[in-house]
Coordinates of C-alpha atoms and ligand atoms in Angstrom, one line a residue:
X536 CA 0.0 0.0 0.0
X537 CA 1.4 3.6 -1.3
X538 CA 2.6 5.2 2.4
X539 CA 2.9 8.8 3.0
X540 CA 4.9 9.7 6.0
X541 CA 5.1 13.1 7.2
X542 CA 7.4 14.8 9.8
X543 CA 6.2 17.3 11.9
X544 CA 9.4 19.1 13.4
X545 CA 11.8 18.0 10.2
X546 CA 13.9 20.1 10.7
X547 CA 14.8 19.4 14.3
X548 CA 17.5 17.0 15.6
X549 CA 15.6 13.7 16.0
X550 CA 14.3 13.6 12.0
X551 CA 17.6 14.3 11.3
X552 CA 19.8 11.6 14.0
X553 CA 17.3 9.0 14.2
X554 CA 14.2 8.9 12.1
X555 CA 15.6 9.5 8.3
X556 CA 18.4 6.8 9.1
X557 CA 15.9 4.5 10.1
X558 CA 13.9 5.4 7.0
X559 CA 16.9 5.2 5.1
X560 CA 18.1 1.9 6.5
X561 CA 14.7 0.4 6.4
X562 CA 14.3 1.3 2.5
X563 CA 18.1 -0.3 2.0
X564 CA 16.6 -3.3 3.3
X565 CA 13.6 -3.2 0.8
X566 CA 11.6 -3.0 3.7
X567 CA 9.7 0.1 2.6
X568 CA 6.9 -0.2 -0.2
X569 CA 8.5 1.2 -3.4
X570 CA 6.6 4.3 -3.5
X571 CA 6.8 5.3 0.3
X572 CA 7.1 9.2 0.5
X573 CA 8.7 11.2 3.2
X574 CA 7.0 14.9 4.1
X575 CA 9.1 17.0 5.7
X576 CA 6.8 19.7 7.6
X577 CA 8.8 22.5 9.7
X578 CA 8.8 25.7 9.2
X579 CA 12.2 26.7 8.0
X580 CA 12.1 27.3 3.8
X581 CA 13.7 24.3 2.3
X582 CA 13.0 23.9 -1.3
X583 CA 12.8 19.8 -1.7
X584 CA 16.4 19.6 -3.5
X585 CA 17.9 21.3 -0.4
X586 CA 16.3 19.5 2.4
X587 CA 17.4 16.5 0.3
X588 CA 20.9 17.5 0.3
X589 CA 20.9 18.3 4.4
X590 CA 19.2 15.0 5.0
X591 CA 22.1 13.6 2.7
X592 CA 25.0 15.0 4.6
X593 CA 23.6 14.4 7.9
X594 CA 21.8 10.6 6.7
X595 CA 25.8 9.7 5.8
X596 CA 27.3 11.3 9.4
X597 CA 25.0 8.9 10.9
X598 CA 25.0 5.3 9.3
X599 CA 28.8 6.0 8.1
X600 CA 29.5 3.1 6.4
X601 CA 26.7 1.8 5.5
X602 CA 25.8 4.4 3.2
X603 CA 25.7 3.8 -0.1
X604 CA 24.6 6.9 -2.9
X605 CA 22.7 4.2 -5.0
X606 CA 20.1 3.1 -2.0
X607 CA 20.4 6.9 -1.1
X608 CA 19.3 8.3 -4.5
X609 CA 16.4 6.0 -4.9
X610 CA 15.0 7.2 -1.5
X611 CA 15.5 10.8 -1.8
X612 CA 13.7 11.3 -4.7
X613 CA 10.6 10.6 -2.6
X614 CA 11.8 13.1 0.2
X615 CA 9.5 16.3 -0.2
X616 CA 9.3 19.1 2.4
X617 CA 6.7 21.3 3.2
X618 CA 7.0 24.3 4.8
X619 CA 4.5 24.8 7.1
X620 CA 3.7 26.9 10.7
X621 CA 1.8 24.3 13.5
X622 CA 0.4 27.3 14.6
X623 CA -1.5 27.8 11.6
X624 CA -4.4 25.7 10.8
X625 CA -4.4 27.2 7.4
X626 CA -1.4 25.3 6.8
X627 CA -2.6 21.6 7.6
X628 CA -5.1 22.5 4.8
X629 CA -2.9 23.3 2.5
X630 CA -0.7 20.4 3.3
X631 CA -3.7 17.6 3.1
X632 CA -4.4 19.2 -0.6
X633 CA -0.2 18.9 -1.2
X634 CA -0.6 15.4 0.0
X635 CA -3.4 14.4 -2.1
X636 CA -2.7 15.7 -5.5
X637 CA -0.2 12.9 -5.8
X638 CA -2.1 10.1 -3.5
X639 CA -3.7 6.7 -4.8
X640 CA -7.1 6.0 -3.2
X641 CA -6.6 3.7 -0.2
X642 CA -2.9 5.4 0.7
X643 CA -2.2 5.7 4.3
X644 CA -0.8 8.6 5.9
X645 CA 1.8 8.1 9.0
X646 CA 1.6 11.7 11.0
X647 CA 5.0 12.0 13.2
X648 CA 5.3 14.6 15.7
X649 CA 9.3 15.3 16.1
X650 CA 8.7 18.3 17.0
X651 CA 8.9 20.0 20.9
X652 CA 6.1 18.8 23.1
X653 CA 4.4 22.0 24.0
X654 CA 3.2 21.7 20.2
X655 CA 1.3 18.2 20.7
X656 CA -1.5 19.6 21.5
X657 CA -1.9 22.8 18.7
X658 CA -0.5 19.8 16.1
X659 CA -3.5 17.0 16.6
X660 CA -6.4 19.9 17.0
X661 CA -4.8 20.9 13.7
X662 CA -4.9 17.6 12.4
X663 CA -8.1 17.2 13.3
X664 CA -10.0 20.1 12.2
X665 CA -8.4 20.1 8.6
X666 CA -9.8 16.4 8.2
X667 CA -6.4 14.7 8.0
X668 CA -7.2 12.2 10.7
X669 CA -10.6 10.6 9.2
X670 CA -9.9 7.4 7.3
X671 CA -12.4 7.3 4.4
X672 CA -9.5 7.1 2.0
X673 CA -7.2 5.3 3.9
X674 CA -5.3 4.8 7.1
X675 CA -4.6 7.9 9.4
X676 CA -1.8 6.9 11.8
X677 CA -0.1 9.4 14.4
X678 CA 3.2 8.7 16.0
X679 CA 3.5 11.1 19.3
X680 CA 7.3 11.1 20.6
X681 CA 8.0 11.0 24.8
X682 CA 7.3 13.1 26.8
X683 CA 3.9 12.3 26.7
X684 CA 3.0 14.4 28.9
X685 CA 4.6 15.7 32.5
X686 CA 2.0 14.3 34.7
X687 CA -0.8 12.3 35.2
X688 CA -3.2 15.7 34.4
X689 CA -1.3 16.5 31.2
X690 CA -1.4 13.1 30.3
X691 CA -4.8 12.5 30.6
X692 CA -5.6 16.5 29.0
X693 CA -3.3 15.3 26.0
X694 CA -5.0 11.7 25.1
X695 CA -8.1 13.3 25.7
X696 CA -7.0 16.3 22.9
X697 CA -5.7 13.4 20.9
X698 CA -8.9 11.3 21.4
X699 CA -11.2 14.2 19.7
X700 CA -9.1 14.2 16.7
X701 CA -8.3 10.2 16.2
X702 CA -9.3 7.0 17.3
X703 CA -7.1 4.9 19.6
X704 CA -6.1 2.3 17.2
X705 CA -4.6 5.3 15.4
X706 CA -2.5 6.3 18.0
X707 CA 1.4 5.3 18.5
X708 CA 2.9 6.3 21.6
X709 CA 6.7 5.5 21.4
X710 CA 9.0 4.3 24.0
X711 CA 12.0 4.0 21.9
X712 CA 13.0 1.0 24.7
X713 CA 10.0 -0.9 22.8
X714 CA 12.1 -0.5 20.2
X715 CA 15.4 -2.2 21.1
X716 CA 15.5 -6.0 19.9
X717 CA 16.5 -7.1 23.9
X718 CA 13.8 -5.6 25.4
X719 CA 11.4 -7.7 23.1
X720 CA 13.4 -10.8 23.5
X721 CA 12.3 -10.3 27.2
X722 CA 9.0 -11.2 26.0
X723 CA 10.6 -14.2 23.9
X724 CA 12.7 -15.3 27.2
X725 CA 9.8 -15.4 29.3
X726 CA 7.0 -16.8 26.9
X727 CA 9.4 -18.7 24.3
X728 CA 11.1 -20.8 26.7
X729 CA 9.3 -23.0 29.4
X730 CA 11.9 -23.3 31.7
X731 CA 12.4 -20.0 33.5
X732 CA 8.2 -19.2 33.9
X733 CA 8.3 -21.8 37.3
X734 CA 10.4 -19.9 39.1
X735 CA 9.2 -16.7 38.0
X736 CA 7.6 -15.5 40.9
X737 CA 7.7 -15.3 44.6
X738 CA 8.1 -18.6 45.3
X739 CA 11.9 -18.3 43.5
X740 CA 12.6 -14.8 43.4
X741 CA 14.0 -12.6 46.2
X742 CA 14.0 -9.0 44.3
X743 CA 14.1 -7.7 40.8
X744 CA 16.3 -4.7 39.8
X745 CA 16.0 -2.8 36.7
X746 CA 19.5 -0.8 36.2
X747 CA 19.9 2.0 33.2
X748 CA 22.7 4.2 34.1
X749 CA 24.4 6.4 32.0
X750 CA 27.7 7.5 31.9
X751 CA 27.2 10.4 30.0
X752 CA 25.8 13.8 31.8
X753 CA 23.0 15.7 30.4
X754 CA 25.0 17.9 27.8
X755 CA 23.2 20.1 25.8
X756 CA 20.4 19.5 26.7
X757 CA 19.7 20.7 30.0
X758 CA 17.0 23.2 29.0
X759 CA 14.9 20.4 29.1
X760 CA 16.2 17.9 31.4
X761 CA 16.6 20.4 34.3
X762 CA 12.9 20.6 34.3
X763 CA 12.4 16.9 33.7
X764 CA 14.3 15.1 36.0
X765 CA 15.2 11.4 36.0
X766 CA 11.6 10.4 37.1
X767 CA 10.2 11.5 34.3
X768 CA 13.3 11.2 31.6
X769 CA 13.9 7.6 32.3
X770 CA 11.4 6.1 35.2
X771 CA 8.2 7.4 33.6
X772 CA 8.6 5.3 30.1
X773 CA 11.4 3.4 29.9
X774 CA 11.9 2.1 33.4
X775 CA 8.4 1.0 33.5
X776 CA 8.3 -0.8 30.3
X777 CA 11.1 -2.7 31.3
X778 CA 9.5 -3.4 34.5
X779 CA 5.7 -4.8 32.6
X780 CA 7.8 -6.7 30.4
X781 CA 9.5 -8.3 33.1
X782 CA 6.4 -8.5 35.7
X783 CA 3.2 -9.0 33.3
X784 CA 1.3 -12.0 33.2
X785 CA 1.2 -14.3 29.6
X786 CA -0.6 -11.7 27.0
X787 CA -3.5 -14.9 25.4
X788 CA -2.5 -13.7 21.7
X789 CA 1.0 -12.2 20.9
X790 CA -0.9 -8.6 19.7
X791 CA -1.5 -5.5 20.7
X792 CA -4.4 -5.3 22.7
X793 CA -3.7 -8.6 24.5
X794 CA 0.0 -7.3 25.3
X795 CA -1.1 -4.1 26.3
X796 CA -3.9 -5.4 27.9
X797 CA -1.5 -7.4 30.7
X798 CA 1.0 -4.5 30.9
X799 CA -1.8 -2.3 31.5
X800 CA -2.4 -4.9 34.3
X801 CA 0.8 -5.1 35.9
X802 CA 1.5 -1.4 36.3
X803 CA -2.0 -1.0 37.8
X804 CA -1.0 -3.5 40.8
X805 CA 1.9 -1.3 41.5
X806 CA 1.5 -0.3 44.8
X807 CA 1.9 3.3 44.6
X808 CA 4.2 5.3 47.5
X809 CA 2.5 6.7 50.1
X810 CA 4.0 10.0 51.4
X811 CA 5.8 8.1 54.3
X812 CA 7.4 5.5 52.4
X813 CA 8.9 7.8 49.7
X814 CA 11.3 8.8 52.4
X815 CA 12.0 5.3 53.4
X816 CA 12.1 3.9 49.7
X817 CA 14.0 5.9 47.5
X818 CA 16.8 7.5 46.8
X819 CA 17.4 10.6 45.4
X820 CA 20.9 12.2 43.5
X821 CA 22.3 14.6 41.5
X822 CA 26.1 14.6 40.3
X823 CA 28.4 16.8 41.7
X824 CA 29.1 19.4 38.6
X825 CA 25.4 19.4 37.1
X826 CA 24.4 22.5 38.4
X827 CA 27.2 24.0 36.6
X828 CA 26.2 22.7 33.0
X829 CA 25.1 24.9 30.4
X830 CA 21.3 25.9 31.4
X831 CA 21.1 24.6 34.6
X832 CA 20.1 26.5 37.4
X833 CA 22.4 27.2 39.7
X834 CA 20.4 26.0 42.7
X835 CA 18.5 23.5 41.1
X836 CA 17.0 20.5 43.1
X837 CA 16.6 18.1 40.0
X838 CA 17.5 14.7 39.9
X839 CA 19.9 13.2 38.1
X840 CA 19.6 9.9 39.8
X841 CA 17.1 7.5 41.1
X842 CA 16.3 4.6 43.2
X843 CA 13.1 3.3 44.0
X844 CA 11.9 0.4 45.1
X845 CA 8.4 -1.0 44.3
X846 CA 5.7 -3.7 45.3
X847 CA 3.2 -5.2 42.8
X848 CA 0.4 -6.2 44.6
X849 CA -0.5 -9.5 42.6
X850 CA -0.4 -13.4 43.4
X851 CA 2.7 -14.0 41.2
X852 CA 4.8 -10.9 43.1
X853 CA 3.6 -10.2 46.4
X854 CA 6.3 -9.1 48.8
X855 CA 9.5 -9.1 46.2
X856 CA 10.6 -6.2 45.6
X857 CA 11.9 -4.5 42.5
X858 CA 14.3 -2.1 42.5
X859 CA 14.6 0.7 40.2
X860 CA 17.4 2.9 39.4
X861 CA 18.4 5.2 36.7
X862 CA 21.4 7.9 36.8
X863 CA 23.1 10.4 34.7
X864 CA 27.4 10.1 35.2
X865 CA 27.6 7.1 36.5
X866 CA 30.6 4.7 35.9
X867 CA 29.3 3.3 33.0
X868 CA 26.7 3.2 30.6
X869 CA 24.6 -0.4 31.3
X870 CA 20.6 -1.1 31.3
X871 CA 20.4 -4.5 32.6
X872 CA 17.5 -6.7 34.2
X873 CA 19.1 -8.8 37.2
X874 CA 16.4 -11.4 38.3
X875 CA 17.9 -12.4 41.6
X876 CA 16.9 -15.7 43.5
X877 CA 16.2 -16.8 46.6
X878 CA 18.8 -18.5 48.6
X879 CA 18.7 -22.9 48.5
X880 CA 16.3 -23.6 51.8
X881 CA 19.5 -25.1 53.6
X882 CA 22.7 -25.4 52.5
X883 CA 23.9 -29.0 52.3
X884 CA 28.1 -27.2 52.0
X885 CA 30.0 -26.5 54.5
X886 CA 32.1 -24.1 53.0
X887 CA 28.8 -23.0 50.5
X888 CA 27.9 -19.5 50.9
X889 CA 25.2 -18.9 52.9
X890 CA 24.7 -15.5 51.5
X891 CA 21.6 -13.9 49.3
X892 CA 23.6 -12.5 46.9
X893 CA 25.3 -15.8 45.9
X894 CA 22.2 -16.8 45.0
X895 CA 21.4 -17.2 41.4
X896 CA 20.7 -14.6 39.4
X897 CA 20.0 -13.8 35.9
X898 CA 21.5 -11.3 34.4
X899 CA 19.7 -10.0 31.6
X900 CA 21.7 -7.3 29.3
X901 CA 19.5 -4.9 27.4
X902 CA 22.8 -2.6 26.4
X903 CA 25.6 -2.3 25.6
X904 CA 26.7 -5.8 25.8
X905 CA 23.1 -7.2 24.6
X906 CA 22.6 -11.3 26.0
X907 CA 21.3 -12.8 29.0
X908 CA 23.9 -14.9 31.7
X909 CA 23.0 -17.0 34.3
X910 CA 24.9 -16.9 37.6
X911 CA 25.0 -20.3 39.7
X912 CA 27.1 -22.2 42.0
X913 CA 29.6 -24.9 40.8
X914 CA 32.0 -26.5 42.7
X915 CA 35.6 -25.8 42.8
X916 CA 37.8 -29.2 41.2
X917 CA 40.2 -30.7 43.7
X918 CA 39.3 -28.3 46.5
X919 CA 37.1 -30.9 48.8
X920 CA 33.4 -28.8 48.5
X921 CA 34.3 -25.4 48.4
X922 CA 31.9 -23.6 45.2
X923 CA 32.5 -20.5 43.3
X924 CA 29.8 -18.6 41.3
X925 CA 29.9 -19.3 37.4
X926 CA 27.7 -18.6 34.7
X927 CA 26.6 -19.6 31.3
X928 CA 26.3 -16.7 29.0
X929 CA 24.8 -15.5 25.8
X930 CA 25.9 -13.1 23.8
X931 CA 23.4 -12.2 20.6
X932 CA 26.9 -10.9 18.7
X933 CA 28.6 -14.8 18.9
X934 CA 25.2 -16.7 17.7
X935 CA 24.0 -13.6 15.2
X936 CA 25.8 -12.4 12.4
X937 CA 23.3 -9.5 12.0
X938 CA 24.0 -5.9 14.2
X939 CA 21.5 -4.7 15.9
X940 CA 19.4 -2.5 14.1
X941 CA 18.3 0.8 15.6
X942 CA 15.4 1.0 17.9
X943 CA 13.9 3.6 15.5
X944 CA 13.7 0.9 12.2
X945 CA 11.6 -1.6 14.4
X946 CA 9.0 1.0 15.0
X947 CA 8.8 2.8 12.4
X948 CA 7.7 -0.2 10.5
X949 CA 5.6 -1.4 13.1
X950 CA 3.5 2.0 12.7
X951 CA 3.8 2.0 8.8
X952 CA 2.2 -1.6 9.0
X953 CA -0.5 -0.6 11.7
X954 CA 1.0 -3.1 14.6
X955 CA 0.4 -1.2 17.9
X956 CA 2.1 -4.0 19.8
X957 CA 5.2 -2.0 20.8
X958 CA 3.7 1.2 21.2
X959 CA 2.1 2.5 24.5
X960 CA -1.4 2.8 25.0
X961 CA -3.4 5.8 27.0
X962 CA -4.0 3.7 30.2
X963 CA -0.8 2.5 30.2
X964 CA 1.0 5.8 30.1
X965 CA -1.2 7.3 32.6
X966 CA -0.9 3.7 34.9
X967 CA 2.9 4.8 34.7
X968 CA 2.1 8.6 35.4
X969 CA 0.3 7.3 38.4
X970 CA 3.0 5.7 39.8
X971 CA 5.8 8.1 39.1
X972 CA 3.4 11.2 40.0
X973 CA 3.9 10.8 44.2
X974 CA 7.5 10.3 43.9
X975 CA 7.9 13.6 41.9
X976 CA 5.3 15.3 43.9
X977 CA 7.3 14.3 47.3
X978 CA 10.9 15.4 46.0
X979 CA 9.4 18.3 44.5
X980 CA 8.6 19.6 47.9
X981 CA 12.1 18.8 48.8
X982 CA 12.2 17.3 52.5
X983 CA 12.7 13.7 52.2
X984 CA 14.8 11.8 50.8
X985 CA 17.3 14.5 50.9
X986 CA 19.0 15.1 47.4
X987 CA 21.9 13.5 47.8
X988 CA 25.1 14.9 45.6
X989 CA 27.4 12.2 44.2
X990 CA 30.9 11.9 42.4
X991 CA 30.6 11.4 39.0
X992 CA 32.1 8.1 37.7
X993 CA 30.5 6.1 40.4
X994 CA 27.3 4.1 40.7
X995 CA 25.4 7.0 41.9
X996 CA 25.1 8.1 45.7
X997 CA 26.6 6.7 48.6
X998 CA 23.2 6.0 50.4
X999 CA 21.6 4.3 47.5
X1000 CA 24.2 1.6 48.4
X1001 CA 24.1 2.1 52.1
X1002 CA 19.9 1.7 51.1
X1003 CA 20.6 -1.8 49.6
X1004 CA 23.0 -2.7 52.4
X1005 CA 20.4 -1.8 54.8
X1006 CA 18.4 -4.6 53.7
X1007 CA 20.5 -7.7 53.2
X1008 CA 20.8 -6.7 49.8
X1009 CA 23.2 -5.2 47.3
X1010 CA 23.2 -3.8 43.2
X1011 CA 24.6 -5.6 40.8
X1012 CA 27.4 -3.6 39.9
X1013 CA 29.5 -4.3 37.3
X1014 CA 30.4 -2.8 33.7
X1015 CA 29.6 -5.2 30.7
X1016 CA 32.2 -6.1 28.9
X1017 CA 32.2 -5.7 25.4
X1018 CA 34.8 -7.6 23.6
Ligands
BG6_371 C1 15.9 9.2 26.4 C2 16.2 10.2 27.5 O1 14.5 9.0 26.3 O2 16.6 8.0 26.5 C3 17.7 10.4 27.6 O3 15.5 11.4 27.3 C4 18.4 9.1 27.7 O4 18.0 11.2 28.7 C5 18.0 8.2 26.6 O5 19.8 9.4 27.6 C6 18.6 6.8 26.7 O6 18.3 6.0 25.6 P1 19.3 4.9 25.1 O7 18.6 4.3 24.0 O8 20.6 5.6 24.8 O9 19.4 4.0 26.3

């Protein structure tokens, strides 16, 4: 089917890093219907040729490589811009009679909004009222970009904006996490395999921790993130899609609605924090330097780091605890699943460890060093009955030849092809809202936890470690290594 996709915000950084190398990569692969176009909409004058040629330069910079001027060509001569205001409704008129001079009956239309969030709103009323969202002549598809939204209130205000313009099976929310092959191959550990679902629950399982740190620092980019936080730049979306994955219950059909049905599920038996646990159950940071960055305020209280540790009130999960942290400088960059198990009843070995944490544990590596290893006991040869932790690991670079494509590629073709699967629905983003919303609301009005500075280069604060000590527990702390 003929495919139109048009870019609101093209000339802004994420069309230009992440979306037209997807495109570009995705129509290499002859994964793209032959006639696909690409709409650029911003409101910079670009005649077609020289938005071409920018994309070009910049298309190159990114896939290095792997670009090749043939592939390249064939794409760009379906690359059109539009220059257009968001502000202006006129404009969306205009560009839905652009759009159609050159359409087929039946061609579908993929709407993406790259643009800065405080235009989601004017965008989809726009869309709306010029008539580019009804589907007489074919699908109407929006993609909305995170944030979505910087609370439960906005959230709800913007799906509710969103829902008077298009239907909710036209609606992809992305979580570029969805995206990344090892965060669906959660969903293929845990529903393609039968031996791991018996001892996934509390029966087997002492805590869960869900790790993303970051080495880097926040950058450029402060003028946003200062505002933002960690809660809502990582905890809100990708945190929490880490955490369905690895909590929900088996979706009855691998698609959309029944996935997103049991996520839904999950993240609405998270207990939320009451005010007097918030003090008691996370851990707030910031690193030492960030209020120095370019646009930060000088005494600014956001986070840069966070702990938190959850319940999920359900039969599978009651009383284990999963732990989740995110941070900005921290020794290295590493998003990781552990999946930590309970200790043997009674240890038979005299010289075993008697220890939680040389219990097994799974270790499942979402990035940078993408596989899964499995930590148990083995006993050490010629040394009477002494053990030592080993583990059997996977690596997806030894078994497949293929790299890892870009989280972009996977969803962007999910949304050309109308499969919602890894795209989040309104409940579920306001389910996370809901449980991110205390948290923010409690360090917002800045008594407890305390923010607690940290050096960069570490794992974060001091006390988040002290926390873990505190009970019996400790973070799995160690770089991937990547060779
Ligand atoms: C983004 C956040 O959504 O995800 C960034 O806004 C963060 O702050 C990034 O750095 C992490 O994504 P990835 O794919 O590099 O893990």
């Amino acid at each position: 089917m003929t495919q139109t996709i048009v870019i609101f915000g093209a000339s802004g950084d994420l069309t230009s890093r992440k979306l037209i190398p997807a495109l570009y990569s995705l129509h290499k692969k002859k994964r793209l219907a032959p006639d696909t176009r690409i709409v650029g909409f911003a409101r910079t004058q670009f005649s077609h040729e020289a938005w071409r040629q920018r994309l070009a330069e910049s298309t190159a910079g990114f896939v290095g490589d792997q670009f090749d001027d043939a592939a390249w060509n064939s794409l760009a001569s379906r690359i059109l811009y539009f220059p257009g205001n968001v502000d202006r409704a006129e404009d969306f008129r205009t560009l839905d009679e652009f759009l159609k001079a050159d359409e087929e009956s039946g061609a579908a239309r993929l709407y993406y909004l790259a643009m800065a969030p405080q235009f989601y709103e004017t965008a989809v009323s726009h869309l709306g009222a010029a008539g580019l969202a009804v589907e007489t002549l074919g699908p109407r598809r929006i993609v909305i970009e995170k944030p979505f939204g910087t609370d439960l209130p906005s959230a709800q205000r913007l799906n509710r904006q969103i829902h008077d313009a298009f239907a909710e099976n036209q609606v992809y929310r992305i979580d570029h996490y969805l995206g990344k092959e090892t965060v669906q191959n959660v969903l293929v550990l845990r529903f393609g395999n039968t031996i791991f679902e018996p001892v996934w629950n509390r029966n087997y399982v002492d805590h869960v921790e869900i790790t993303a740190a970051e080495s880097l620092t926040v950058g450029h980019r402060a003028g946003y993130y200062d505002t933002a936080g960690v809660l809502r730049d990582m905890l809100q979306g990708h945190l929490m899609q880490l955490l369905s994955l690895a909590a929900m219950e088996t979706p009855v059909r691998f698609e959309a609605e029944a996935v997103r049905d049991e996520k839904v599920k999950v993240l609405r038996a998270v207990r939320p924090l009451r005010p007097e646990n918030i003090a008691t159950d996370t851990i707030r940071g910031q690193y030492r330097g960030y209020r120095a960055e370019p646009g930060v305020r000088e005494d600014s209280q956001a986070a840069t780091f966070a702990a938190v540790k959850l319940h999920i009130d359900n039969w599978r999960w009651q009383g284990v605890p999963f732990y989740l942290r995110s941070g900005k400088a921290m020794s290295c960059g590493t998003t990781q699943i552990v999946v930590q198990f309970r200790q043997p009843p009674y240890m038979l070995f005299e010289d075993g460890p008697r220890d939680g944490r040389d219990a097994n544990r799974l270790l499942i590596q979402i990035q940078p060093a993408e596989g899964i290893q499995l930590l148990f006991q083995t006993k050490v040869p010629d040394a009477g009955m002494q053990l030592r932790m080993t583990d059997l690991s996977f690596r997806f670079r030894d078994k497949f030849a293929a790299p890892m494509p870009e989280a972009y590629e996977r969803l962007l073709l999910d949304a050309i092809n109308g499969d919602a699967s890894l795209f989040t629905r309104a409940d579920e983003v306001e389910s996370a809202w809901s449980i991110v919303d205390p948290i923010q609301a409690a360090w917002d009005n800045g008594v407890n936890p305390p923010l607690r500075i940290y050096e960069p280069g570490l794992w974060g604060p001091v006390e988040s470690m002290e926390w873990m000590e505190q009970q019996g527990r400790s973070w799995f702390d160690a770089c991937p290594v990547l060779h």
